XYZ file of C-alpha atoms in Angstrom:
147
model
C -9.957 114.728 154.228
C -12.744 113.485 156.912
C -15.999 115.483 157.270
C -17.575 116.303 161.151
C -20.196 113.611 160.304
C -17.186 110.946 159.380
C -15.295 111.760 162.283
C -17.894 111.585 164.560
C -19.108 107.908 163.001
C -15.290 106.759 163.888
C -15.100 108.018 167.083
C -18.549 106.058 167.747
C -16.950 103.072 166.430
C -13.644 103.483 168.474
C -16.166 104.111 171.739
C -18.171 100.853 170.881
C -14.692 98.708 170.767
C -13.291 100.318 173.585
C -16.072 99.790 175.916
C -16.219 96.061 174.722
C -12.678 95.951 175.691
C -13.345 96.813 179.015
C -15.970 94.865 179.660
C -15.732 91.512 177.637
C -12.700 90.853 179.545
C -11.748 87.423 180.061
C -9.423 87.857 183.085
C -11.575 88.072 186.603
C -14.450 85.675 185.497
C -15.384 85.322 189.150
C -16.235 89.485 188.460
C -18.353 88.661 185.881
C -22.169 90.852 185.995
C -23.848 91.921 182.949
C -22.980 95.464 182.138
C -26.365 97.048 183.455
C -26.241 95.210 186.845
C -22.186 96.570 187.202
C -23.230 99.730 186.139
C -26.114 100.130 188.569
C -23.928 98.848 191.506
C -21.549 101.631 190.491
C -24.304 104.047 190.591
C -25.382 103.055 193.989
C -22.123 102.765 195.412
C -21.442 106.464 194.559
C -24.615 107.834 195.722
C -24.219 105.329 199.202
C -27.964 105.516 199.340
C -30.574 106.186 196.699
C -34.371 105.392 195.617
C -35.117 103.437 193.298
C -36.467 106.459 190.967
C -33.185 107.991 191.385
C -31.123 105.076 189.826
C -33.473 104.788 187.113
C -32.970 108.318 186.266
C -29.111 107.823 186.403
C -29.627 105.177 184.098
C -31.535 106.351 181.953
C -34.393 103.195 182.458
C -38.045 102.915 183.790
C -38.285 102.551 187.438
C -39.576 99.298 186.657
C -36.743 98.548 184.817
C -34.567 99.613 187.674
C -36.341 96.973 190.100
C -35.733 94.249 187.834
C -32.253 95.174 187.167
C -31.804 95.416 191.214
C -33.729 92.167 192.777
C -30.950 90.006 191.640
C -28.076 92.147 193.088
C -30.370 92.421 196.357
C -30.373 88.292 195.918
C -26.491 87.952 195.380
C -26.782 90.090 198.636
C -24.659 92.617 196.832
C -27.392 95.550 197.542
C -29.673 95.866 200.327
C -33.605 97.790 200.029
C -34.047 99.841 203.454
C -37.175 101.815 203.971
C -36.713 105.130 204.607
C -37.113 106.327 207.926
C -38.687 109.353 207.502
C -41.157 107.949 204.809
C -42.259 104.179 204.717
C -43.368 104.311 201.098
C -39.916 105.132 200.189
C -37.207 102.197 199.917
C -33.713 102.906 199.445
C -30.652 100.837 197.947
C -27.506 100.309 199.309
C -24.545 98.606 199.252
C -23.911 95.422 201.515
C -20.748 94.895 202.883
C -20.811 92.046 200.530
C -21.745 94.375 197.606
C -18.848 97.193 199.025
C -16.177 94.248 198.296
C -17.205 93.254 195.124
C -17.272 96.700 193.545
C -13.600 97.803 195.257
C -12.681 94.017 193.381
C -14.918 95.059 190.406
C -13.318 98.782 190.393
C -9.816 97.220 190.792
C -10.206 94.957 187.733
C -11.512 97.274 185.570
C -8.580 100.020 186.577
C -6.028 97.274 185.701
C -7.977 96.715 182.617
C -7.943 100.356 181.374
C -4.467 100.920 182.359
C -3.313 98.148 180.280
C -5.476 99.369 176.994
C -3.511 102.982 178.216
C -0.334 101.691 177.418
C -1.091 102.669 173.937
C -1.168 106.425 174.890
C 2.429 108.362 176.032
C 1.386 110.327 179.300
C 0.388 113.768 176.874
C -1.436 111.998 174.596
C -3.109 110.371 177.923
C -3.787 113.706 179.728
C -5.144 114.984 175.926
C -7.673 112.342 176.061
C -8.481 112.680 179.696
C -9.135 116.738 179.345
C -11.317 115.997 176.120
C -13.544 113.413 177.877
C -13.732 115.981 180.916
C -15.134 118.659 178.883
C -17.654 116.256 176.788
C -18.730 114.727 180.450
C -19.594 118.614 181.611
C -21.264 119.429 178.321
C -23.402 115.953 178.648
C -24.529 117.369 182.338
C -24.424 121.037 181.724
C -27.367 119.841 178.708
C -29.028 117.447 181.249
C -27.844 114.618 179.607
C -25.144 113.242 181.353
C -26.954 112.419 184.585
């Protein structure tokens, strides 16, 4: 019989491989970005406009690390740095049109990848997994750990 600790360790191992399965896809090489930059694009796209400090908090990194992460995205013309109209000291990050197009393609690619992976589950199993992950996500957010 498995102890709770053994189950948690098995879960962590599975989560690592699940993430690798999504991130390390051999399809869509033109959509390849380092994972941290992809995550930054998703956060910026979801927020539509946010400061570097807000991005850093979402990614659980320092503002300096967030700046280093975003600078290549600016160079690739995926992200724009715009001065806040009400506070000139503040710079907001937004997706450029090219960044929005890239993010849409990246989302489609990731959705297709997850759809393929989830073929291992029937609809009931997928629904159960989704409900459990939503419960965990809510717990993380309620505890301030998922932000």
